[in-house]
Coordinates of C-alpha atoms and ligand atoms in Angstrom, one line a residue:
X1 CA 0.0 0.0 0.0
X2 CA 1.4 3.4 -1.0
X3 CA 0.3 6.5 0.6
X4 CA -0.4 9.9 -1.4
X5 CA -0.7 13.5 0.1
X6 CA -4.2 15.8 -0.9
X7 CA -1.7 18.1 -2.0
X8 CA 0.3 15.9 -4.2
X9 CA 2.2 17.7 -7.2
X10 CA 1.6 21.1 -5.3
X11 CA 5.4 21.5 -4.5
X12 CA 7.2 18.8 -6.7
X13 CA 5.9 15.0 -6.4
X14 CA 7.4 13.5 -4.1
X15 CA 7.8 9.5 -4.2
X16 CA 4.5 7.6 -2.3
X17 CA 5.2 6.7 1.1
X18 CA 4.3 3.9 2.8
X19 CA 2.5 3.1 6.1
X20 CA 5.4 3.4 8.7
X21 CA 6.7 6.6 7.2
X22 CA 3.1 8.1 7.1
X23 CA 2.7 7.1 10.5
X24 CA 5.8 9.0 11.8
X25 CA 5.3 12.0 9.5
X26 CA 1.4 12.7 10.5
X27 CA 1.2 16.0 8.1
X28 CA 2.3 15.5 4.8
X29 CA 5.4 17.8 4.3
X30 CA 3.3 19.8 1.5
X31 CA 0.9 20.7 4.3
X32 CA -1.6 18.2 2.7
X33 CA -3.1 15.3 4.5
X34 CA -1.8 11.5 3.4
X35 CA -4.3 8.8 2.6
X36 CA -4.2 5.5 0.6
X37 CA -3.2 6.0 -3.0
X38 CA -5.9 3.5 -4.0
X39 CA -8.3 2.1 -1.3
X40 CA -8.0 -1.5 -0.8
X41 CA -10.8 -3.6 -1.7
X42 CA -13.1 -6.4 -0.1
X43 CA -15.3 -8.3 -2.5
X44 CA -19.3 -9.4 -0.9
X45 CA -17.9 -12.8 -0.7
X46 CA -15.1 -11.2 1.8
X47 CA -16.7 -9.1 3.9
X48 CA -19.4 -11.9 4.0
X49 CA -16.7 -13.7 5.4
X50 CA -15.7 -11.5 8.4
X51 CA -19.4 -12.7 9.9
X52 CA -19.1 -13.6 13.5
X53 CA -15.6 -12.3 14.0
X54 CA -14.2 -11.0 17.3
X55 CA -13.1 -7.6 17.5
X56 CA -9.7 -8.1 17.3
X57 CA -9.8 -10.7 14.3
X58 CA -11.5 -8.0 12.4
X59 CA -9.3 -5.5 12.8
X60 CA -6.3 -7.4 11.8
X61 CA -8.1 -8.3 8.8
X62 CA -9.8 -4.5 8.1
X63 CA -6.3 -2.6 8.7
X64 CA -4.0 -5.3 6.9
X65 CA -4.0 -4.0 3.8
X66 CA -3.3 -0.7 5.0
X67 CA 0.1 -1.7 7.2
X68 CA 1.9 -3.6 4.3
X69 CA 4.6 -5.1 5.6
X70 CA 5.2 -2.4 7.7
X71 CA 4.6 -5.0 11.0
X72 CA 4.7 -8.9 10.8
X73 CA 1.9 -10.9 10.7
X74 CA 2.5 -11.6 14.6
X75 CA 3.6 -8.0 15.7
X76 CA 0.4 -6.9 14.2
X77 CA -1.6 -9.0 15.7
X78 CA 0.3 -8.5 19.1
X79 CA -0.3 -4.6 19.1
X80 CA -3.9 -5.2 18.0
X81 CA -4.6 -7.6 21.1
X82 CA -2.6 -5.4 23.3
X83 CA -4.7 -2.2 22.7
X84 CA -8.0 -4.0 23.0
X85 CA -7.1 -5.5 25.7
X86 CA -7.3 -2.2 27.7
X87 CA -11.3 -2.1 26.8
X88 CA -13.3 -2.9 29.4
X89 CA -15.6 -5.3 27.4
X90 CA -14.1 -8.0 24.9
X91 CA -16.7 -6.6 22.5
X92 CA -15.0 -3.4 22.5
X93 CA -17.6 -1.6 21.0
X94 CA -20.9 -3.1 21.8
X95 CA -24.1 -2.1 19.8
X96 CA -27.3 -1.8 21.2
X97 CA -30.5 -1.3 19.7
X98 CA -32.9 1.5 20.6
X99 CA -36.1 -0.4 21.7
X100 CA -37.9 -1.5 18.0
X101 CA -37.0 1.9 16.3
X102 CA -34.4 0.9 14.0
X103 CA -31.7 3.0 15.9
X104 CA -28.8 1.3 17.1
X105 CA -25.9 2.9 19.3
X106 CA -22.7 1.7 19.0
X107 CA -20.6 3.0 21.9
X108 CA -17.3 3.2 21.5
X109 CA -16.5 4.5 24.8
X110 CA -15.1 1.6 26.5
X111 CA -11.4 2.1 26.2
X112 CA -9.0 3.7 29.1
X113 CA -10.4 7.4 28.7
X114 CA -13.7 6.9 27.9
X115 CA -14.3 8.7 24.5
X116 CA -13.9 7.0 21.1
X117 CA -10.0 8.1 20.5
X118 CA -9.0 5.3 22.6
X119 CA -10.2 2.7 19.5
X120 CA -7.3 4.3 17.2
X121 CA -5.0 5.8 19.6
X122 CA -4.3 2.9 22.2
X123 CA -3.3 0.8 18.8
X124 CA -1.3 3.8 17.4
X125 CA 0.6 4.5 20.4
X126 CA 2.1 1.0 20.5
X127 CA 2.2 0.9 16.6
X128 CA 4.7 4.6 17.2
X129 CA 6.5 2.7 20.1
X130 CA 7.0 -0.4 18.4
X131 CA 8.8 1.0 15.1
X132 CA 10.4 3.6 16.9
X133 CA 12.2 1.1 19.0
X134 CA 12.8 -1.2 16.3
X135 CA 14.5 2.1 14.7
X136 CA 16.6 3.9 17.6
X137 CA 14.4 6.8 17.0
X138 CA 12.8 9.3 19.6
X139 CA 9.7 11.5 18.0
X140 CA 8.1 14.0 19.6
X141 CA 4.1 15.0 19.4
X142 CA 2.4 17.4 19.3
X143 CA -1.1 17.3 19.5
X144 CA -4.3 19.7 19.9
X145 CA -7.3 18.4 21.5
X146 CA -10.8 19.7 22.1
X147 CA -10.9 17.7 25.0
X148 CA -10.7 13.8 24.5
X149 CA -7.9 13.0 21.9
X150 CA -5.8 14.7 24.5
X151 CA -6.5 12.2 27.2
X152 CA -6.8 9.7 24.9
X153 CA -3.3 10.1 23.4
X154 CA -1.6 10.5 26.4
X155 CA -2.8 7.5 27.8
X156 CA -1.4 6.0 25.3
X157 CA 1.6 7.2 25.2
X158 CA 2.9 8.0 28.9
X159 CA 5.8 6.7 30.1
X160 CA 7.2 5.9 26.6
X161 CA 11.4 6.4 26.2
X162 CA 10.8 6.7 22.8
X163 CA 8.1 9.6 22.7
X164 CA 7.2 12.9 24.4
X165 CA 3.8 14.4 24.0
X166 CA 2.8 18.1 24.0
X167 CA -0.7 18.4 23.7
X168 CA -2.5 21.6 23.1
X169 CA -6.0 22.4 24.8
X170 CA -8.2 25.8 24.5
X171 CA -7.8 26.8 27.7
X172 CA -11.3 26.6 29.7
X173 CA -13.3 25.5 27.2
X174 CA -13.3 21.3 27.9
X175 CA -14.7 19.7 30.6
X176 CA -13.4 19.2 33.7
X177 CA -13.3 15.6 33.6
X178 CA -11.6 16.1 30.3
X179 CA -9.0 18.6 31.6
X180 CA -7.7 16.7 34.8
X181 CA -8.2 13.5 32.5
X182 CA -4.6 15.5 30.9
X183 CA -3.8 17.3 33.6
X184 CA -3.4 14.7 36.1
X185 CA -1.3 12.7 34.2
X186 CA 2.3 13.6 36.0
X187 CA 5.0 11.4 33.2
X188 CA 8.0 13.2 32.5
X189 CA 7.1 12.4 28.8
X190 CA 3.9 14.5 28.8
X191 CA 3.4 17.9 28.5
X192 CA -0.4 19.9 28.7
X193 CA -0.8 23.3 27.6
X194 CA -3.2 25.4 28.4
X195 CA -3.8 28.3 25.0
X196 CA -5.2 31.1 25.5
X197 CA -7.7 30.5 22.2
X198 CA -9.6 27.6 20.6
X199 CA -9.2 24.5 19.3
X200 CA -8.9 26.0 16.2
X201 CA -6.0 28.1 17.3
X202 CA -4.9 24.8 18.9
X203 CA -4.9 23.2 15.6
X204 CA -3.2 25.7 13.9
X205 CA -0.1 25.7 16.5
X206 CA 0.3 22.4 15.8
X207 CA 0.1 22.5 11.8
X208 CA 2.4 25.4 11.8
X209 CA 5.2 23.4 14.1
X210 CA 4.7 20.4 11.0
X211 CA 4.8 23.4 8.4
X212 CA 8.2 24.9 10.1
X213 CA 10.0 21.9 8.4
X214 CA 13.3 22.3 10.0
X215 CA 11.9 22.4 13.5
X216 CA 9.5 19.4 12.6
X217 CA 13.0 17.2 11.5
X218 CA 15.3 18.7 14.7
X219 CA 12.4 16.9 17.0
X220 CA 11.1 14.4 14.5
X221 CA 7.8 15.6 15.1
X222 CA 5.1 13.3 15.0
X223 CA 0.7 13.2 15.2
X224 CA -2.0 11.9 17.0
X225 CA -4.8 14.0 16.0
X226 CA -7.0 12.4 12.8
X227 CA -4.7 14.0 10.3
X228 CA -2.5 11.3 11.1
X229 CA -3.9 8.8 8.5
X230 CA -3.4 6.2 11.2
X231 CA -5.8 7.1 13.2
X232 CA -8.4 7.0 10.4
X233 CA -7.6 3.6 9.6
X234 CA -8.0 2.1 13.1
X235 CA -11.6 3.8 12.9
X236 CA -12.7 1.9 10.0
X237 CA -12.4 -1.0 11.8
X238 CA -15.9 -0.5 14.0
X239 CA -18.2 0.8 10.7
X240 CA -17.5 -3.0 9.6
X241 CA -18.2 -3.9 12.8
X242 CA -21.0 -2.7 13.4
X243 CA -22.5 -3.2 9.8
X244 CA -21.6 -6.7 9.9
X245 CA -24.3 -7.1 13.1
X246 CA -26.5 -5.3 11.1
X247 CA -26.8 -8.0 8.6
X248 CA -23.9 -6.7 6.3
X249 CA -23.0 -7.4 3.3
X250 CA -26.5 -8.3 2.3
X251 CA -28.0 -5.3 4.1
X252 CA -27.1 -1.9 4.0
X253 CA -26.8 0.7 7.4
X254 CA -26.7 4.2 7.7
X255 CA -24.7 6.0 10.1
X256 CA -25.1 9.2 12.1
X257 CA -21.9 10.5 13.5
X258 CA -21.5 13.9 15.5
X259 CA -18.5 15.5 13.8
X260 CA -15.9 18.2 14.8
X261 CA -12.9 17.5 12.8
X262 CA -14.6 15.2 10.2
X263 CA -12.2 12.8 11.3
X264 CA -14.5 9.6 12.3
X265 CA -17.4 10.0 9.5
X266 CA -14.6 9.9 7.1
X267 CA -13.6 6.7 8.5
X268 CA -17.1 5.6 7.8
X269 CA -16.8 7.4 3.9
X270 CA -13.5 5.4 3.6
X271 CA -15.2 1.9 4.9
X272 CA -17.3 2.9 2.1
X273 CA -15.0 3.2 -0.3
X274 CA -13.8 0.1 0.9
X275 CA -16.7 -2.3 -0.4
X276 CA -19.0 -1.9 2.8
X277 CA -22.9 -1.0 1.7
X278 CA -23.6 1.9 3.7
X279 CA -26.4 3.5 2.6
X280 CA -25.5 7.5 3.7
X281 CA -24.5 9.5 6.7
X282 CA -25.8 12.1 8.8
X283 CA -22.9 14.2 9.8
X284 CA -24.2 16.1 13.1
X285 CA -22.7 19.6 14.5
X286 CA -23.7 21.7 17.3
X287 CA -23.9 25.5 16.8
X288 CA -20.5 25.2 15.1
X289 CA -22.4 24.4 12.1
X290 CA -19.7 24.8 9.5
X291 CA -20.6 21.5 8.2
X292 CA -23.9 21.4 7.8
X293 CA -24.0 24.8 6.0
X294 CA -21.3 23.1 4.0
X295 CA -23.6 20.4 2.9
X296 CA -26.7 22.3 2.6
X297 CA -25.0 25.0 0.1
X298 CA -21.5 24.3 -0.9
X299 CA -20.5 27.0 0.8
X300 CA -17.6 26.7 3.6
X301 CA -17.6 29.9 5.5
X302 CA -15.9 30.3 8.8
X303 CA -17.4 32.2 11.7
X304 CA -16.9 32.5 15.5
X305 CA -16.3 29.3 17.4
X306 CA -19.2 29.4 20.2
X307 CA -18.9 27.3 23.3
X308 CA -21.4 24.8 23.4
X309 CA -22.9 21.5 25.6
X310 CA -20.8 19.5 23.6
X311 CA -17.2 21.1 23.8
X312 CA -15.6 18.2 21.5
X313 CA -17.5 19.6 18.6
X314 CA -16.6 23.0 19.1
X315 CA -14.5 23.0 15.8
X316 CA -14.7 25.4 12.8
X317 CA -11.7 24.1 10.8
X318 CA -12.5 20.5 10.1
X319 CA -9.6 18.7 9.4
X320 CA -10.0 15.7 8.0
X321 CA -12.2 17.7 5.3
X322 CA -9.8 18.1 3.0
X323 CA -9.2 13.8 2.3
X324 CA -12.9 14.6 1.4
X325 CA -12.2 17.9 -0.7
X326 CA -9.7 15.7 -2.4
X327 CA -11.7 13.4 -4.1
X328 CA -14.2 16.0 -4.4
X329 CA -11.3 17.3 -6.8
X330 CA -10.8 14.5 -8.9
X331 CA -8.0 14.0 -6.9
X332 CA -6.2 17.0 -8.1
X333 CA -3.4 17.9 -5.3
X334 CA -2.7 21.0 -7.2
X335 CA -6.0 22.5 -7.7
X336 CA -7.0 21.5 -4.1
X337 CA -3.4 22.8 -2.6
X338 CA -4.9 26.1 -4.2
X339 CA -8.2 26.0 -2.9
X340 CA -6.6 25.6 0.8
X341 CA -4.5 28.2 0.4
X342 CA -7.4 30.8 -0.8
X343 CA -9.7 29.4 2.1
X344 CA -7.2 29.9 4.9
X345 CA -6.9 33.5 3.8
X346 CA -10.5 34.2 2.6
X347 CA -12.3 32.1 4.8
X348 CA -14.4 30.6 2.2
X349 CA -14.7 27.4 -0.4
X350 CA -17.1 26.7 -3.2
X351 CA -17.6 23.6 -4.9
X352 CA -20.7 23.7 -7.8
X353 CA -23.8 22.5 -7.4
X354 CA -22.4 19.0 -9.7
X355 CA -20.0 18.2 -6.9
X356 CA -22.7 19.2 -3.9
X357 CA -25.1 17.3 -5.5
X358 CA -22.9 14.4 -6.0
X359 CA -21.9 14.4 -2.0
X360 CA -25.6 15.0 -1.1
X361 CA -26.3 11.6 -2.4
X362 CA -24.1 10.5 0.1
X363 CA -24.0 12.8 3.3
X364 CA -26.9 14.7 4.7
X365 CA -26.1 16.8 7.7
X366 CA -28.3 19.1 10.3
X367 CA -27.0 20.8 13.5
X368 CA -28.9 21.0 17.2
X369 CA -28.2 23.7 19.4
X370 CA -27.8 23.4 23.3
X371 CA -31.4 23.2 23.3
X372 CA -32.1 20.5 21.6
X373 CA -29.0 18.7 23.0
X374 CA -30.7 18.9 26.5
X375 CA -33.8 17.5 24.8
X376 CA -31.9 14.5 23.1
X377 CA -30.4 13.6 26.1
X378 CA -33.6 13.5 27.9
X379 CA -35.5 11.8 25.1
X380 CA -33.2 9.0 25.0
X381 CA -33.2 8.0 28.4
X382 CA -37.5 8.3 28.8
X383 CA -38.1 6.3 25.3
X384 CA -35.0 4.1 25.7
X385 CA -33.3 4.0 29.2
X386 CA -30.1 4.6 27.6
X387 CA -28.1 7.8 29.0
X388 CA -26.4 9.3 26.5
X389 CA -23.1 12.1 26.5
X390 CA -24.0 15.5 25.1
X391 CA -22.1 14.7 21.3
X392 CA -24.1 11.4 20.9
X393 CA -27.0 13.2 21.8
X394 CA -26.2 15.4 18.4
X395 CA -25.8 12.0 16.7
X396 CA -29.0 10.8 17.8
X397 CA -31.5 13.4 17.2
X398 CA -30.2 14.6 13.7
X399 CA -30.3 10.3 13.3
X400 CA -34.0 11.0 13.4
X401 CA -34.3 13.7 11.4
X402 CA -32.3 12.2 8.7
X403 CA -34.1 8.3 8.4
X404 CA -34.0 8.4 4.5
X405 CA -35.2 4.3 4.7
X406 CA -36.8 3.1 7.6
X407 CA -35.9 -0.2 6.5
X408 CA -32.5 0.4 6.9
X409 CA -31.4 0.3 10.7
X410 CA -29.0 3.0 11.2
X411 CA -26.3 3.6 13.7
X412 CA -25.5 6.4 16.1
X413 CA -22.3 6.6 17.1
X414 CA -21.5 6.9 21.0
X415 CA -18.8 8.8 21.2
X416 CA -18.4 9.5 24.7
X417 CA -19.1 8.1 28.0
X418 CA -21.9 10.4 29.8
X419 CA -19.6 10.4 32.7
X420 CA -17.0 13.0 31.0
X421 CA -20.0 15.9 30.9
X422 CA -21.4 15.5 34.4
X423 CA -23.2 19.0 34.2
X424 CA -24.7 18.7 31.5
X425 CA -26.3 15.2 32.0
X426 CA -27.4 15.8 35.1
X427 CA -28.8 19.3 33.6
X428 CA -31.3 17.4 31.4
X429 CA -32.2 14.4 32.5
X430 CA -31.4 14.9 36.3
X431 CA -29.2 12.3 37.5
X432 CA -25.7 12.3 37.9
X433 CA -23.4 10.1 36.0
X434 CA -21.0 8.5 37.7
X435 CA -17.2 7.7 36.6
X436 CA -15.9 4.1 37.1
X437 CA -14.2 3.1 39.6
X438 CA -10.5 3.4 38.0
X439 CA -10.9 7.6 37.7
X440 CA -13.1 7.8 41.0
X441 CA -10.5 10.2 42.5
X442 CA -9.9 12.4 39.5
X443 CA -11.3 15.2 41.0
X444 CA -8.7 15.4 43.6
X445 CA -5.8 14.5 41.8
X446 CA -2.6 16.9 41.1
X447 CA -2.8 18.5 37.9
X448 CA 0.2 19.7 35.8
X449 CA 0.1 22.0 32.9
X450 CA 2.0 24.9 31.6
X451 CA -0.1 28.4 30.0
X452 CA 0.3 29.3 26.7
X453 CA -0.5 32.5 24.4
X454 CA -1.4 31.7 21.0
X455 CA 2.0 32.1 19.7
X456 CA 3.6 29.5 17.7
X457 CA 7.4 30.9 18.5
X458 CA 6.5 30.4 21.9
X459 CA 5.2 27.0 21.9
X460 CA 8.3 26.3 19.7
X461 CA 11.0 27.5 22.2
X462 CA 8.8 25.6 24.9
X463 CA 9.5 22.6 23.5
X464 CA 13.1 23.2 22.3
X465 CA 13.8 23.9 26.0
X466 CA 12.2 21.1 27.0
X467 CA 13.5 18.6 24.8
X468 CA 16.9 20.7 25.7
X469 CA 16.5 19.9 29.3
X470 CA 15.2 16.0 28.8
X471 CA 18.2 15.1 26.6
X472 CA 20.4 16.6 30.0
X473 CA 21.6 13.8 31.9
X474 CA 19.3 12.8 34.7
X475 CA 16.3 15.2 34.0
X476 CA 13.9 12.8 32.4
X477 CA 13.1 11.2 35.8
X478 CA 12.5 14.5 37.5
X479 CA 8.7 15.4 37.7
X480 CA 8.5 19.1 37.4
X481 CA 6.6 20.8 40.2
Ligands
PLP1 C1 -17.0 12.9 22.1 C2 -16.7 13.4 20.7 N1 -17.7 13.3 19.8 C3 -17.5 13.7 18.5 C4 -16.3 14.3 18.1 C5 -16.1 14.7 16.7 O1 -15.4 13.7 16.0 P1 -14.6 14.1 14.7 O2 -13.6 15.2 15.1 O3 -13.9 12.9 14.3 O4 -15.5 14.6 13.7 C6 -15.3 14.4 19.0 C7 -13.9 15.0 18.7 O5 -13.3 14.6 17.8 C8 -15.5 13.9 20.3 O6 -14.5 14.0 21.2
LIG2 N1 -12.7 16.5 19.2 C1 -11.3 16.2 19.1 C2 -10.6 17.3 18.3 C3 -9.4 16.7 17.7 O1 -9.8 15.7 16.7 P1 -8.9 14.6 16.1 O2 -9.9 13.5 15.8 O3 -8.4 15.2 14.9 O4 -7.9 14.2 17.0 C4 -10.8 16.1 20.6 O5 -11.5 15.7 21.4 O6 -9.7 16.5 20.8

């Protein structure tokens, strides 16, 4: 498997990659996003095959074609054993129908931080650790994080001798479970930082260390966040997954997926793409409704990002978008290189009404405001007894806005355990969810983190310094006060 940028031929062509150098670049030295030159393929007779699999069997056989021979057959399947091992259930993702309606959630917050980035990035951390061992090699993240790739990614990572982590967060605008989920974690490999901006700005820190391609070689800088193709692929796995339940390949599913960075319904586009008959998607935003309006008029404007119930999705800058954009070019890295480069100084990208037309036979998309998030929330747990977190509750009422067939069951995806958004649980359907055991003391844990402005010289010397100070004899085992 070879790996392309978006923005292939926009500064020379550079040779396709493959997997393990993807992996360890994350950003695409253009400033494009990689992904799979040609998407590998599974026939009816194949994914009729993959019936009654476990988990972990499936996503050795889903991610495969992706890894090459990037790991052996019995590394592979090592990592992939290890990371779903730290799930609470063997299931990993377990899928549960709503009552008779046709609505199924699959919640995919069973891993170590409760949020689905603990499906890709508990595999990708060992998959990082693994080759970077095998190499000699040191790499260094860094990260931004509405709130639960943070956590997620750390977890994965602490305590690793061959990574440190600096992971950006908009300073008071994620939870507090989500903060001291970072915070708390006291490594010597991991450093939070607080910005004074939002995830946005967050993101564009971190892009702009990748696009500063001397620093990004002097620390070997490496991603976690969904531009790293890896992650992607590790989030393919649970669409087959959860189709296959659903009576797949004979049977078609929709998904509805509450989306910041675009990064997990493009997972879904790409399972797609992959053979698996999904029928569409409902792609779900809060008040940050960049999205939507994107779909509804094939218009991408950005405004003000507004803090909202469901502080994940508080994202105007999506990402994983452009893999999308990309085909949406006929694959044109140049023309689309262009059309990045106009939008991040205009703030706006047109495609015509062919191309919206096209992608409205695939993606419909709406956008519920805190309102109608409290509603959700409530709704689910009177009709269904199923408390939900304030993004799947996004997921779940544009879900039935957006039935095109109701003979096709369609699946919300849980993103997050209710237990990360106390408040506003308890706000609408008055009881307070409870964390497990493991993180019962969070709340009066030590937290560590350093402030930031949104400067991207001074996150740069931060981590110079630190890195500085780590390679110093003796200073890695020190736990800064
Ligand atoms: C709980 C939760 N739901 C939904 C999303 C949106 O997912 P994506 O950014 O992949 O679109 C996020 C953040 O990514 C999240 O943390
Ligand atoms: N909602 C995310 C934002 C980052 O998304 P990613 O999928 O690109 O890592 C978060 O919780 O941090």
């Amino acid at each position: 498997m070879r790996y392309i940028s978006t923005r292939h031929g926009s500064q020379g062509t550079p040779a396709p990659l493959g997997f393990e150098d993807i992996m360890l670049a994350g950003l695409a030295r253009d400033g494009g996003l990689y992904l799979p030159a040609e998407w590998p393929q599974f026939s009816k007779a194949e994914i009729a095959a993959m019936q009654g699999l476990g988990y972990t069997e499936l996503a050795f056989r889903v991610m495969r074609p992706f890894v090459g021979d990037s790991f052996d057959e019995a590394t592979f399947r090592r990592l992939i054993g290890e990371a779903y091992a730290s799930f609470e259930t063997p299931e990993v993702a377990p899928l549960k129908p709503l009552g008779d309606s046709g609505l199924h959630l699959l919640e995919l917050f069973h891993g170590p931080t409760l949020a689905f980035k603990d499906v890709a990035l508990q595999l990708l951390g060992r998959m990082l650790d693994q080759t970077l061992t095998a190499r000699g090699q040191h790499a260094t993240i860094v990260g931004a994080t509405s709130g639960d790739t943070g956590s997620a990614a750390i977890e994965a990572v602490r305590d690793r001798k061959t990574i440190d982590i600096f992971m950006l967060f908009p300073k008071g605008r994620v939870s507090e479970v989500q903060r001291r989920q970072m915070t708390t974690v006291l490594a010597a490999n991991v450093h939070n930082i607080a910005v004074q901006g939002t995830f946005d700005d967050c993101q564009d820190l971190a892009k702009a260390c990748f696009n500063d391609l001397a620093f990004r070689d002097r620390h070997a800088l490496t991603a976690v966040n969904s531009i790293n193709f890896a992650r992607v692929m590790a989030q393919i796995v649970y669409y087959f997954w959860a189709a296959l339940k659903l009576g797949a390949p004979e049977r078609p599913v929709a998904f509805s997926v509450p989306s910041g960075n675009f990064g997990n319904v493009y997972a879904g586009y790409a399972a797609k793409q992959m053979g698996l008959p999904i029928s569409h998607f409902v792609v779900g935003a809060n008040s940050n409704d960049i999205l939507a309006r994107f779909f509804e008029s094939g218009t991408m404007k950005t405004s003000e990002v507004v803090p909202t119930l469901s502080p994940s999705m508080d994202i105007q800058i999506s990402s994983n978008f452009e893999r999308l954009l990309f085909d949406l070019y006929d694959r044109n890295g140049v023309a689309l290189a262009e059309a990045m480069t106009s939008f991040r100084s205009t703030g706006t990208l047109e495609v015509g009404g062919n191309v919206l037309a096209g992608v409205r036979e695939l993606f419909d998309a709406g956008r519920l405001d805190d309102a109608g998030t409290l509603a959700a929330m409530a709704d689910c747990l009177k009709r269904y007894g199923e408390t939900i977190d304030p993004h799947t509750a996004v997921g779940y009422a544009l879900a039935q806005q957006h039935r095109r067939d109701t003979a096709i069951p369609m699946v919300v995806l849980a993103t997050a355990h209710p237990a990360k958004f106390p408040d506003a649980v308890e706000k609408a359907t008055g009881q307070r969810p409870r964390l497990p055991a493991r993180l019962a003391d969070l709340l009066e844990r030590t937290e560590r983190s350093d402030g930031l402005r949104n400067d991207v010289e001074a996150l740069k010397s931060m981590i110079d310094e630190r890195r500085e100070m780590a390679a110093a004899p003796a200073s890695r085992s020190k736990v800064r006060p």
